[in-house]
Coordinates of C-alpha atoms in Angstrom, one line a residue:
Chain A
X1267 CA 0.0 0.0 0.0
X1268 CA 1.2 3.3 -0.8
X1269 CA 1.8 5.7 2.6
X1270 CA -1.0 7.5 3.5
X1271 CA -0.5 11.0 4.7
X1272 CA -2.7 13.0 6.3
X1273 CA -1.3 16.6 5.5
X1274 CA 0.0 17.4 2.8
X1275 CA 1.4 21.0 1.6
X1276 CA 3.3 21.5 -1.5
X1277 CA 5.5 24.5 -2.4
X1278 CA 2.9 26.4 -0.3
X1279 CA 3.1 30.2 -0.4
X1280 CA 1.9 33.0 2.1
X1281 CA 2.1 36.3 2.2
X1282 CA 1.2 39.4 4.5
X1283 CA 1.0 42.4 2.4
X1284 CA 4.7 43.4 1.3
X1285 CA 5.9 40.3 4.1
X1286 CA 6.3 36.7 2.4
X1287 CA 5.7 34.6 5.4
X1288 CA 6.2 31.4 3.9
X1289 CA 8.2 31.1 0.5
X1290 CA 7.6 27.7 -0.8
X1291 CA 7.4 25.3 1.9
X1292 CA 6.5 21.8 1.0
X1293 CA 5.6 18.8 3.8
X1294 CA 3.9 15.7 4.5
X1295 CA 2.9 14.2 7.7
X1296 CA 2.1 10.6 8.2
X1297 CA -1.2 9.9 10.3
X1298 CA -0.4 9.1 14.0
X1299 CA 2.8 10.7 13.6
X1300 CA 3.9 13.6 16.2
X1301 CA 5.9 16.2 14.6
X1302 CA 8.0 19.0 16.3
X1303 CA 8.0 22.7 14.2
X1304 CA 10.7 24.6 15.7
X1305 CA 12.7 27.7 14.9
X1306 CA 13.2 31.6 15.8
X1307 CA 10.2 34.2 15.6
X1308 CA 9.5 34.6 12.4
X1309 CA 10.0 31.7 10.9
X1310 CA 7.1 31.3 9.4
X1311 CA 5.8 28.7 11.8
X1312 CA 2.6 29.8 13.0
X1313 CA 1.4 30.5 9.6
X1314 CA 2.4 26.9 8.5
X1315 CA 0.1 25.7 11.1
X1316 CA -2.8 28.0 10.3
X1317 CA -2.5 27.2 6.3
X1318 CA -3.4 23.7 7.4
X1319 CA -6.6 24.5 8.9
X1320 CA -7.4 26.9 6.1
X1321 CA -7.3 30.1 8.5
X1322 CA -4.2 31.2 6.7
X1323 CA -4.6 31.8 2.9
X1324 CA -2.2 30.5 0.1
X1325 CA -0.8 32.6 -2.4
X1326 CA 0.8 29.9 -4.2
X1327 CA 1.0 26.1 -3.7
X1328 CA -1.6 23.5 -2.5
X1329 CA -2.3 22.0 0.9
X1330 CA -4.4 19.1 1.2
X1331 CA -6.1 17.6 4.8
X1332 CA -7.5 15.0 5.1
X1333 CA -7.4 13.8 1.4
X1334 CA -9.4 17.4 1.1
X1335 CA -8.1 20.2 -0.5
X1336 CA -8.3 23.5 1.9
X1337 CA -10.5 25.5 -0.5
X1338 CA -12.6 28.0 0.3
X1339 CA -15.4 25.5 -0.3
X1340 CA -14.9 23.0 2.3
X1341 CA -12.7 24.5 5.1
X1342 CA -15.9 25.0 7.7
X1343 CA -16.4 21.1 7.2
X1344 CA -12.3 20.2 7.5
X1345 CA -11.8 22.7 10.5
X1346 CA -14.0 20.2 12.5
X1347 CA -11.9 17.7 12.4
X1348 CA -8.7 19.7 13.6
X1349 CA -7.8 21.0 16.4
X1350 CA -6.2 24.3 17.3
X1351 CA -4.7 25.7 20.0
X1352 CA -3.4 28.9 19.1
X1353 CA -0.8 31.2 21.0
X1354 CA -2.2 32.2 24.8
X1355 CA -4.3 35.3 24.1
X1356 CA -5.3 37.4 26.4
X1357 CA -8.7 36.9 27.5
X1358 CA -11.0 39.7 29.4
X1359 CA -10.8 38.9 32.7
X1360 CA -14.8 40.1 33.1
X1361 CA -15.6 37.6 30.0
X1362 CA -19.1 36.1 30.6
X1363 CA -18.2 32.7 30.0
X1364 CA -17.5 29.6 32.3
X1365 CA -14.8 27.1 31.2
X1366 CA -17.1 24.7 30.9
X1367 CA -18.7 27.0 28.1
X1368 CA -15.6 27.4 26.8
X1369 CA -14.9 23.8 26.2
X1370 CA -17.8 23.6 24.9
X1371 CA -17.0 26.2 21.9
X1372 CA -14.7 23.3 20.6
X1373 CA -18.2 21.2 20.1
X1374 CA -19.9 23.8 18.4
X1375 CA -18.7 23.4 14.8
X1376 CA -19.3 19.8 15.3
X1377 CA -22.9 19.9 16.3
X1378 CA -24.3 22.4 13.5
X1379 CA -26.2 25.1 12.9
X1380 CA -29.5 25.3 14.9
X1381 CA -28.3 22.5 17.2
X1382 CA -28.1 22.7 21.0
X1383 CA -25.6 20.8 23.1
X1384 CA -27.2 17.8 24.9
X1385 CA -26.4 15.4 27.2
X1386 CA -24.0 13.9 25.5
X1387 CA -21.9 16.8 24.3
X1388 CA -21.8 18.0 28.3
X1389 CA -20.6 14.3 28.9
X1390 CA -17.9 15.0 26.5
X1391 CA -16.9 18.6 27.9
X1392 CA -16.9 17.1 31.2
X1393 CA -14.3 14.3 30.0
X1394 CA -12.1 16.7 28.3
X1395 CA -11.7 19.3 31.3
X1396 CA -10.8 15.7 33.3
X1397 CA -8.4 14.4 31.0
X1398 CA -6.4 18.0 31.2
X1399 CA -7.3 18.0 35.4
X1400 CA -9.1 20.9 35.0
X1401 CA -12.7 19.8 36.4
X1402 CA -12.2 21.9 39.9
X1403 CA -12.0 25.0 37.7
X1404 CA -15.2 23.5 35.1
X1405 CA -17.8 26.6 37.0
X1406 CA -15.1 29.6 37.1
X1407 CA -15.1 32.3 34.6
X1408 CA -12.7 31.5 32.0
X1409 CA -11.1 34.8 32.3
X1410 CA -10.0 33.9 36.0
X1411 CA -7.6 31.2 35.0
X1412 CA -3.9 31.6 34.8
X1413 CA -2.2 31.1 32.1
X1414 CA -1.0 27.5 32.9
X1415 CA -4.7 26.5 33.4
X1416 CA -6.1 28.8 30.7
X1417 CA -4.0 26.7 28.1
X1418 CA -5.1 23.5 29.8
X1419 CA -8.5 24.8 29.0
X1420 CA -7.9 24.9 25.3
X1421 CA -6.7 21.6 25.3
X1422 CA -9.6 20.2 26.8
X1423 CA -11.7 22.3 24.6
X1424 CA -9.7 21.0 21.2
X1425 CA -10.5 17.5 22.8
X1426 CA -14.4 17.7 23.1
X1427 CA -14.3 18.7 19.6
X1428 CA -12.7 15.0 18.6
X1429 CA -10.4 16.0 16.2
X1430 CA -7.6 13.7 14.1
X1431 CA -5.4 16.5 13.8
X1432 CA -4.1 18.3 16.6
X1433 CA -2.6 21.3 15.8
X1434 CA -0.5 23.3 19.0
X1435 CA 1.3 26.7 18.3
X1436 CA 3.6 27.0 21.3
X1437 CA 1.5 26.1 23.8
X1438 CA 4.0 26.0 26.5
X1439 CA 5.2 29.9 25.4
X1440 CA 4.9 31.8 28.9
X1441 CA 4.2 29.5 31.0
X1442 CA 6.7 28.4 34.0
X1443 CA 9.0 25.4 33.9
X1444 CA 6.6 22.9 35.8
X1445 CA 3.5 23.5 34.3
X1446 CA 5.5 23.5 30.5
X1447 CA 6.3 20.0 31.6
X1448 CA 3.0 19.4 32.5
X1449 CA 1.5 20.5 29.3
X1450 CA 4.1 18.9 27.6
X1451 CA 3.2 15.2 28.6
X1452 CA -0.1 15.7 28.5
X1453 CA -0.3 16.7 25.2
X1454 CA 2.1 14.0 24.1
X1455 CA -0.4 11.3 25.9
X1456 CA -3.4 12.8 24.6
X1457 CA -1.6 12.1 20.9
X1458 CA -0.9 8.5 22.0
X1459 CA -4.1 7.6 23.6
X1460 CA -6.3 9.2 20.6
X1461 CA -4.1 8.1 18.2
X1462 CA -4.3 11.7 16.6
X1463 CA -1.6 13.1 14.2
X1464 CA 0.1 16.4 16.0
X1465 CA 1.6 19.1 14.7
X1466 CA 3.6 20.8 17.3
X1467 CA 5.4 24.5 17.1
X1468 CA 7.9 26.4 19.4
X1469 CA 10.9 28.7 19.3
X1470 CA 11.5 27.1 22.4
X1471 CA 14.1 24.3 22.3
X1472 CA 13.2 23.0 26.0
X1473 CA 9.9 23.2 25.1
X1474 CA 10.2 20.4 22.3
X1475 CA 9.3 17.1 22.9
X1476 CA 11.9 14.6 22.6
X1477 CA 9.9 12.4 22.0
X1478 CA 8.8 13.5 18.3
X1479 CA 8.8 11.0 15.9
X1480 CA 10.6 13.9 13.7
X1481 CA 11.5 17.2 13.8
X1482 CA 10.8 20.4 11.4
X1483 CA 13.3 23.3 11.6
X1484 CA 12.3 26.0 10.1
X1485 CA 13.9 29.9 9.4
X1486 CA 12.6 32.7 7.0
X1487 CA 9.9 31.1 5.9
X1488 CA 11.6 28.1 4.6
X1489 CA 12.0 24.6 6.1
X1490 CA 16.1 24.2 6.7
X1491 CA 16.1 20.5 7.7
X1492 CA 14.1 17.9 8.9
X1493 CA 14.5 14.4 10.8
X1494 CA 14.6 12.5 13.8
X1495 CA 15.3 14.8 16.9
X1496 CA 18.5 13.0 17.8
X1497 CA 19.7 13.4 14.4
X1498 CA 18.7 16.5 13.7
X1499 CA 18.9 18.6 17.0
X1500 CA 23.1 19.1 17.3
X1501 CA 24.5 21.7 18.2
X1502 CA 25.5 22.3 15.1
X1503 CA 22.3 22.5 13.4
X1504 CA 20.9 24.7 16.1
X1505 CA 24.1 27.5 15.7
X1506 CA 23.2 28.0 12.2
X1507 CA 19.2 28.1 13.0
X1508 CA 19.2 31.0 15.2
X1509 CA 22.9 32.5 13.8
X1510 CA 24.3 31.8 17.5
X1511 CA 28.4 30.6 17.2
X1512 CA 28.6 26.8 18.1
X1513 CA 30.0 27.5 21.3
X1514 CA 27.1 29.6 22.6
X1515 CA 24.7 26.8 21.8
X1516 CA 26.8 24.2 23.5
X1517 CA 27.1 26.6 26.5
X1518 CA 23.7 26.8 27.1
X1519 CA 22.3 23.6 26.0
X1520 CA 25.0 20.9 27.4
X1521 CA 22.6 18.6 27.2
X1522 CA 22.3 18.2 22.9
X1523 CA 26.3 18.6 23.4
X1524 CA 26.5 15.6 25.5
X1525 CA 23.7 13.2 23.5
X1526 CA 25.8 14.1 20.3
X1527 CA 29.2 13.1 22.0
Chain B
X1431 CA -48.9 63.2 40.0
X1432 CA -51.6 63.1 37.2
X1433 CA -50.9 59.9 35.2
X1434 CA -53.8 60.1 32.5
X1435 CA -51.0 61.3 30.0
X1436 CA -50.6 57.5 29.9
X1437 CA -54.0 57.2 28.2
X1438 CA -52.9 58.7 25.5
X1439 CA -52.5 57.3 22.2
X1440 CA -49.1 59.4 21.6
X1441 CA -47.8 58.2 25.2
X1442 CA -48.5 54.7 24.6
X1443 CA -46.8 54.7 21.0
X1444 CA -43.4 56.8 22.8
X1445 CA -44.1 53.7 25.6
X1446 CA -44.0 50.9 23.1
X1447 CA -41.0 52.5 21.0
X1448 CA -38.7 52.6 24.5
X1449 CA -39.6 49.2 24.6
X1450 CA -38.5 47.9 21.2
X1451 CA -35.7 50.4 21.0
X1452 CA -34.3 49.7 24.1
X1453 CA -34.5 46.1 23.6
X1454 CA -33.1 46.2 20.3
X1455 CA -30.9 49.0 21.3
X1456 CA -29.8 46.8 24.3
X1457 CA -28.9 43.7 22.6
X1458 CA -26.5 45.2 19.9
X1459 CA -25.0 46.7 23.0
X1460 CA -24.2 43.5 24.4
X1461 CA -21.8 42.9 21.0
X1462 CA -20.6 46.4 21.2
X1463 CA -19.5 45.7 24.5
X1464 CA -17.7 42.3 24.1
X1465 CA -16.9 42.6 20.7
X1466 CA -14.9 45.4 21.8
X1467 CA -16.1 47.6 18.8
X1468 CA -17.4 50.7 20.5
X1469 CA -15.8 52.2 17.6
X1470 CA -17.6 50.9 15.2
X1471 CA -20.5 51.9 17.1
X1472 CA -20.3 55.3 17.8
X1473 CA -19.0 56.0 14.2
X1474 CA -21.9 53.9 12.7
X1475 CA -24.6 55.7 14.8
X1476 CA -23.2 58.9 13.0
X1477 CA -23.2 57.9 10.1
X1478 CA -26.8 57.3 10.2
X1479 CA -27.2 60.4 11.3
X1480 CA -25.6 62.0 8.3
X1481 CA -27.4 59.8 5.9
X1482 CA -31.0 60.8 6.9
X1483 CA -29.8 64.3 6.8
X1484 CA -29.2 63.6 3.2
X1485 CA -31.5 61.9 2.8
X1486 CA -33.7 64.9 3.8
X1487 CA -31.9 67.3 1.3
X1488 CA -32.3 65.2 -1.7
X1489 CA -35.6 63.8 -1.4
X1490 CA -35.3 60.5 -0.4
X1491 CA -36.8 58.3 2.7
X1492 CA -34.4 59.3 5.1
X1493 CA -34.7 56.1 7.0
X1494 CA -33.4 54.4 4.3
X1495 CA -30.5 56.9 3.9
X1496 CA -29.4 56.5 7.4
X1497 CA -29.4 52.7 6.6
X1498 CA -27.5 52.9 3.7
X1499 CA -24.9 55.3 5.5
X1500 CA -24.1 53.1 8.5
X1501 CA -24.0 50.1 6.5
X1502 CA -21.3 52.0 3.9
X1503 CA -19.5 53.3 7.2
X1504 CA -19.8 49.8 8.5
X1505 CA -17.8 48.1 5.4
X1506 CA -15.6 51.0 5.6
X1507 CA -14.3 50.6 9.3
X1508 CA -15.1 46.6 9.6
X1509 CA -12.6 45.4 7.2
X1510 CA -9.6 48.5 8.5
X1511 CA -10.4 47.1 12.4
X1512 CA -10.3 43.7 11.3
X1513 CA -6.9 43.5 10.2
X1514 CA -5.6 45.8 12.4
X1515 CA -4.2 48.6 10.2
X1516 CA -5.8 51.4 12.2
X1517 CA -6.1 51.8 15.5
X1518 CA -9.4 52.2 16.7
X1519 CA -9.3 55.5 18.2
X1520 CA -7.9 56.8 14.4
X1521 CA -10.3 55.4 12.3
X1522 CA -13.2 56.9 14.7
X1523 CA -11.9 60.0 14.9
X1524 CA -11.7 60.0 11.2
X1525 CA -14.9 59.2 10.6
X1526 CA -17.0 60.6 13.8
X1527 CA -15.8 63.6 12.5
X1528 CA -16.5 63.5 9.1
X1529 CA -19.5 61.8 9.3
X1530 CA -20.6 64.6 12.0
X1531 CA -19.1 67.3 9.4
X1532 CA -21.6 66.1 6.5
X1533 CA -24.7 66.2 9.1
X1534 CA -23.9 69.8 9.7
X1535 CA -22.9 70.3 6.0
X1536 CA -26.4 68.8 4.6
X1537 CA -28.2 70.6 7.7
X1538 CA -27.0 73.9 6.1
X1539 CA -27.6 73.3 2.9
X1540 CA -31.2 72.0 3.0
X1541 CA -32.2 74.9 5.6
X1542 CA -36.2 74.3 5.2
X1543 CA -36.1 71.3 6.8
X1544 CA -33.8 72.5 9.5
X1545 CA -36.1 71.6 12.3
X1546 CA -36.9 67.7 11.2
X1547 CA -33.1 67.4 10.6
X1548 CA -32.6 69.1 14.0
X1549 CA -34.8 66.6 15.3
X1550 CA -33.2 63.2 14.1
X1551 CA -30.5 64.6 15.9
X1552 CA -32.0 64.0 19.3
X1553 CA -35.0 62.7 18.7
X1554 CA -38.3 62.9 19.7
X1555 CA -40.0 59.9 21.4
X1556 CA -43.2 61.8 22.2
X1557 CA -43.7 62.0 18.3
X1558 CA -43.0 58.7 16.7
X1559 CA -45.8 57.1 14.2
X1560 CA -47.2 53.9 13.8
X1561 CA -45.1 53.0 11.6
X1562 CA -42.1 54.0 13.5
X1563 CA -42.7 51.9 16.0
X1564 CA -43.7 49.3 13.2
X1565 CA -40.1 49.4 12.2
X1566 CA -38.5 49.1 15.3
X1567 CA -40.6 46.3 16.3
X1568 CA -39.4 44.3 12.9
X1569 CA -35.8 45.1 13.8
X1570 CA -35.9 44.2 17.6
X1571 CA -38.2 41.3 16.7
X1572 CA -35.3 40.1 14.3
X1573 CA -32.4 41.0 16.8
X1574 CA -33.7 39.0 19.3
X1575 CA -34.9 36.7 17.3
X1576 CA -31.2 36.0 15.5
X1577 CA -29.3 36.1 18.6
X1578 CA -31.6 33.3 19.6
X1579 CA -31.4 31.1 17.0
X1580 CA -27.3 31.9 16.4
X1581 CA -26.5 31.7 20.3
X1582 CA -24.0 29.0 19.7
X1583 CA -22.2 30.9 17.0
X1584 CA -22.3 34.2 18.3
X1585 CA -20.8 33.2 21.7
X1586 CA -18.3 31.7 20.1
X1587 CA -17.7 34.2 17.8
X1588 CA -17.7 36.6 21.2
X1589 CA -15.2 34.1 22.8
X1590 CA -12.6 34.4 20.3
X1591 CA -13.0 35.1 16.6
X1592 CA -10.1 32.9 15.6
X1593 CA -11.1 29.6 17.6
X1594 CA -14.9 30.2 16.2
X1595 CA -13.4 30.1 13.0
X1596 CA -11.0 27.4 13.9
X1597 CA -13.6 25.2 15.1
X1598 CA -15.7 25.4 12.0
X1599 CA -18.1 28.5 12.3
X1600 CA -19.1 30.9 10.1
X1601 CA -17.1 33.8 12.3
X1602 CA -16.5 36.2 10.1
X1603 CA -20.2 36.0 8.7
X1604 CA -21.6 36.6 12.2
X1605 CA -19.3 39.7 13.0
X1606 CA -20.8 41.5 9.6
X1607 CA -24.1 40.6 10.4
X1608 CA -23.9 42.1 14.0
X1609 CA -22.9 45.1 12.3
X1610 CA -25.0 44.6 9.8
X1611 CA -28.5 44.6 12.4
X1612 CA -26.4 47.3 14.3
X1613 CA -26.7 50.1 11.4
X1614 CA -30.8 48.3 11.4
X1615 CA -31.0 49.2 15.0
X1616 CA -29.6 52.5 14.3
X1617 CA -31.7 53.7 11.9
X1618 CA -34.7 52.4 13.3
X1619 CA -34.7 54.6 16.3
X1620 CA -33.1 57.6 15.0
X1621 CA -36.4 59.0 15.0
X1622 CA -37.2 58.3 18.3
X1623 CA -33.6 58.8 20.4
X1624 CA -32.2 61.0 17.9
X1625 CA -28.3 60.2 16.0
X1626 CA -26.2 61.6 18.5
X1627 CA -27.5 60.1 21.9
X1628 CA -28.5 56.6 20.1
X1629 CA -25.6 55.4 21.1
X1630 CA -25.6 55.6 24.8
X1631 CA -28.6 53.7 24.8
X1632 CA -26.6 51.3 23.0
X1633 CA -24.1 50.9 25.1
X1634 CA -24.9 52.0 28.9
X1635 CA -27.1 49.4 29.4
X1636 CA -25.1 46.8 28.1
X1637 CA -22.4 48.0 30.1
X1638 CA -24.5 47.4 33.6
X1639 CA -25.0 44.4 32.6
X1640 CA -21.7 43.4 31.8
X1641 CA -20.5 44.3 35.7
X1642 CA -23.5 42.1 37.2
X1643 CA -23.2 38.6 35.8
X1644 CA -20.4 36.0 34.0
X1645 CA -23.1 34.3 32.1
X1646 CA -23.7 35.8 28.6
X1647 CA -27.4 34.4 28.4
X1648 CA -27.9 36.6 31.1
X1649 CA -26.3 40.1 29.9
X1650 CA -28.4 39.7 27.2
X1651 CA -31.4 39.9 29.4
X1652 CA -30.1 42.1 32.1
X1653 CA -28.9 44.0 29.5
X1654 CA -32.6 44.2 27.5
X1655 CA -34.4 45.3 31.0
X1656 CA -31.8 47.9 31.4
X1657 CA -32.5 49.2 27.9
X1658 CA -36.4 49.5 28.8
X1659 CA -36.7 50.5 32.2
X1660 CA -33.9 53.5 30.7
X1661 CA -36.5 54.0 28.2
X1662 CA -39.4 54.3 30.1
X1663 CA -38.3 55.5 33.6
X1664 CA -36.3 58.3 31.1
X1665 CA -40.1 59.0 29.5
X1666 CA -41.7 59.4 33.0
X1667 CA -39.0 62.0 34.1
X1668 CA -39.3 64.2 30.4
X1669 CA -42.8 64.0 31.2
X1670 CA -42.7 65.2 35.0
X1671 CA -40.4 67.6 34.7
X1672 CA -41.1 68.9 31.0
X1673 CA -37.4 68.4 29.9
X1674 CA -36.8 66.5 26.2
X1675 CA -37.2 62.8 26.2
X1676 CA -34.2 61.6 24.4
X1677 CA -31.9 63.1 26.9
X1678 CA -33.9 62.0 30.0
X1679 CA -33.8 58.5 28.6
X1680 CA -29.6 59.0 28.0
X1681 CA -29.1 60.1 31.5
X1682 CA -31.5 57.3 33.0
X1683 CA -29.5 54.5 31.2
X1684 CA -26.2 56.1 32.5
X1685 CA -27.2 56.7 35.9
X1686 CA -27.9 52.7 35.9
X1687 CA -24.9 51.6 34.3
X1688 CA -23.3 53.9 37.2
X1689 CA -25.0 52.1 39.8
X1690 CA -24.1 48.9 38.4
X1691 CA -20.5 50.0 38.3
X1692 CA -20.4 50.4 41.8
X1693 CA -22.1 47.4 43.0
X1694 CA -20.3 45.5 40.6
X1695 CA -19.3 42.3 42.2
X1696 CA -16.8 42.1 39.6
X1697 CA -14.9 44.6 41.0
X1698 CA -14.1 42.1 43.9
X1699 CA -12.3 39.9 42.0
X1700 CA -9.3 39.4 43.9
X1701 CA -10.9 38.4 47.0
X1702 CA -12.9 36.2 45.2
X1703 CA -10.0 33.9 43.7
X1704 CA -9.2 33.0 47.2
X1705 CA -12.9 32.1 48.4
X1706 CA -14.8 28.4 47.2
X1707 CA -16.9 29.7 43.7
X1708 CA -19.4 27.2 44.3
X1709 CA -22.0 29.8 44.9
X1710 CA -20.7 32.3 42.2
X1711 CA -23.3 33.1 39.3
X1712 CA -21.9 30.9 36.3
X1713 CA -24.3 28.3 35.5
X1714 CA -23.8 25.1 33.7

């Protein structure tokens, strides 16, 4: 059988008025596989996440989801089916919304126009804020949460909406060393228990799961290299990535000095 | 205090319009408010203003003139404040300003209707028709009506524009459309709270109700009271004390959103945090 992937983007191009965000970028992810984006702000990375669930528009190239084109005509119908958790924004603290109601919002698309949330869409919001430890909070205004919880939150609500992909755009960015940890393993045993295919973005090196089937660097809106973490992650690599000499990357990483050696 | 006035078929009409109006009036507020557009608002309600005043000049329904002029301001400022290439407070005072400009412009060059342009200005409750309060009962009929049958959408929407998008709803048509019914609300009661104080009943009471309560079904209908008890306790005052009815029903709606401002108990947020929530008002 020939390998089936579930996204794939060829020579994709985006632009921002005079900015060229991404300048021909051109990848394909397996389905169940766990993939690490990472590179310096800038990089294009967000916008290669948001060109898979159509919110970011091509100027050139072709991404296809799903075995789906992302048209105009069918992106309400794919965005379903993915999940997205985009950078921590800040939310209004007075915001009249629980986080139940907020997990909920990930159901929405799912259930239709002119449909209400039953019983069984509560059972799944209820699930989701579990799975993420979140169910103490469930009645608080979402604008009350930390930051830490908040994203927490938009996992669970990126999990009541049942997606295959899961899409994360630095969803540890901000957050303090134990709960990026915490959000770390959690997203990586969400991916293994749901069997979903992950796309995962950060600038931040710690922040990368090592446990990524492959890695994604990119810079300026091009990919610059792609493979296994061990292989790919080096110090060398990583000097020419964010222009920092060799030495300064070994200084303050040891640890991808000493796995190399 | 003599209340026969009430008897009246002119007081009931004024009674009825404060009731649609500040419903419909109300409810838009409620988006103003969360959707953080204000802006949009203020510029919008101006706009109409300026287009009925043309409309009066060259002959035309001004109603429809005032519609057309939000909606034209509406696609003007939607699309700038949606991507972020001007900041709010620029493009309003752009075209607050302007918009304001051309009312005063067509005002003084269509000088024999001075006093009916004058008029739409503040407006004039104790005057509206039948089918004045026709139209404002279609339009607060259909607000209330779509924010009933989109509540889904539109709290999404409210949430986050990006994740309502990213989840699969139709976002972007939703934020158009509440601009959209906000240049309908607009118009329909510029003839009975006038183009420059529409917009506090717009916004006050939405305001008040944003301090009292973290559920969104319920600002809507704290937020709808507010807008008709402004209305009418503002309509009982002009009456009383013989002062103009647009501006009694302005002052009501901000003396309530004052009081709700300081019994806000969103204001004790901090002690809050560190107190169980099981009693606080989020439902669900």
């Amino acid at each position: 059988m020939i390998e089936s992937f579930v996204i794939e983007i060829e020579n994709a191009v985006v632009s921002y008025r005079e900015d060229v965000a991404l300048r021909g970028v051109s990848l394909k992810v397996r389905a169940g596989e766990f993939v690490g984006v990472i590179g310096p702000n800038g990089a294009g990375k967000t916008t290669l996440l948001t060109i898979v669930n159509g919110l970011g528009k091509l100027v050139n190239g072709r991404v296809i989801v799903l075995g789906k084109s992302v048209t105009n005509g069918g992106r309400h119908e794919l965005r379903k089916q993915v999940g997205y958790v985009a950078q921590v924004d800040n939310i209004d603290p007075r915001m009249p919304m629980s986080v139940r109601e907020v997990v909920m919002v990930g159901r929405y698309g799912v259930l239709g126009l002119f449909k209400r949330p039953g019983k069984h869409d509560w059972a799944i919001v209820d699930e989701s804020l579990e799975l993420v430890g979140m169910s103490h909070l469930a009645k608080r205004p979402i604008g009350h949460l930390s930051g830490g919880e908040q994203q927490r939150v938009s996992i669970a609500r990126c999990l009541s909406q049942e997606p295959k992909i899961f899409l994360l755009d630095e969803p540890t960015a901000s957050l303090d060393w134990k709960a990026q940890t915490e959000i770390l393993e959690l997203v990586k045993s969400i991916h293994d228990e749901r069997h979903l295919t992950t796309l995962f973005v950060t600038h931040d090196l710690d922040a990368l799961p090592h446990t990524c089937d492959r890695v994604v660097l990119m810079k300026e809106g091009l990919i610059f290299g792609e493979g296994t973490p061990d292989k790919l992650i080096s110090a060398e690599s990583l000097s020419r990535l964010y222009n920092l000499p060799q030495s300064v990357v070994e200084e303050r990483h040891p640890h991808i000095h000493k796995r190399k050696s | 205090m003599d209340l026969s006035i009430f008897g009246y078929q002119f007081m009931q009409n004024a009674m009825l319009a404060a009731f649609l109006g500040g419903i419909a009036c109300a409810v838009i507020g409620v988006f103003v408010v969360l959707l953080h557009m204000s802006f949009i608002g203020v510029a919008m309600s101006h706009a109409a203003f300026a287009g009925a005043l043309f409309g009066l000049w060259v002959g035309i329904n001004p109603l429809i003139m005032a519609f057309a002029f939000s909606l034209v301001a509406a696609l003007v400022i939607g699309p700038l404040a949606d991507r972020g290439e001007l900041h709010p407070e620029t493009s309003l005072g752009v075209i607050f300003s302007l918009m304001l400009g051309l009312a005063f412009l067509f005002l003084g060059l269509n000088p024999a209707s001075r006093s009916t342009g004058l008029e739409l200005l503040w407006g004039s409750i104790l005057t509206v028709t039948h089918s004045d309060v026709l139209i404002l009962a279609i339009v607060a009929v259909v607000v209330a009506g779509l924010v009933i049958a989109f509540f889904k959408e539109i709290q999404a929407t409210i949430f986050n524009r990006n994740i309502a998008l990213a989840v699969g709803l139709p976002a972007t048509v939703i934020f158009y459309g509440v601009l959209f019914l906000t240049g309908a609300t607009v118009t329909a009661s510029l003839r009975s709270i006038g183009g420059l104080l529409i917009f506090s009943l717009i916004l006050n009471p939405a305001a008040a109700a944003y301090q009292l309560t973290y559920n969104m079904k319920r600002m809507f209908i704290i937020a709808a009271a507010f807008g008709v008890l402004s209305g009418w306790i503002g309509l009982l005052f002009s009456y009383v004390f013989n002062l103009p009815s647009g501006a009694t029903i302005v002052v009501m709606s901000s003396v309530i959103f004052l009081l709700s401002a300081i019994f806000s108990p969103k204001r004790k947020v901090k002690i809050w945090r560190r107190k169980p929530v099981e009693d606080l008002e989020v439902e669900k």
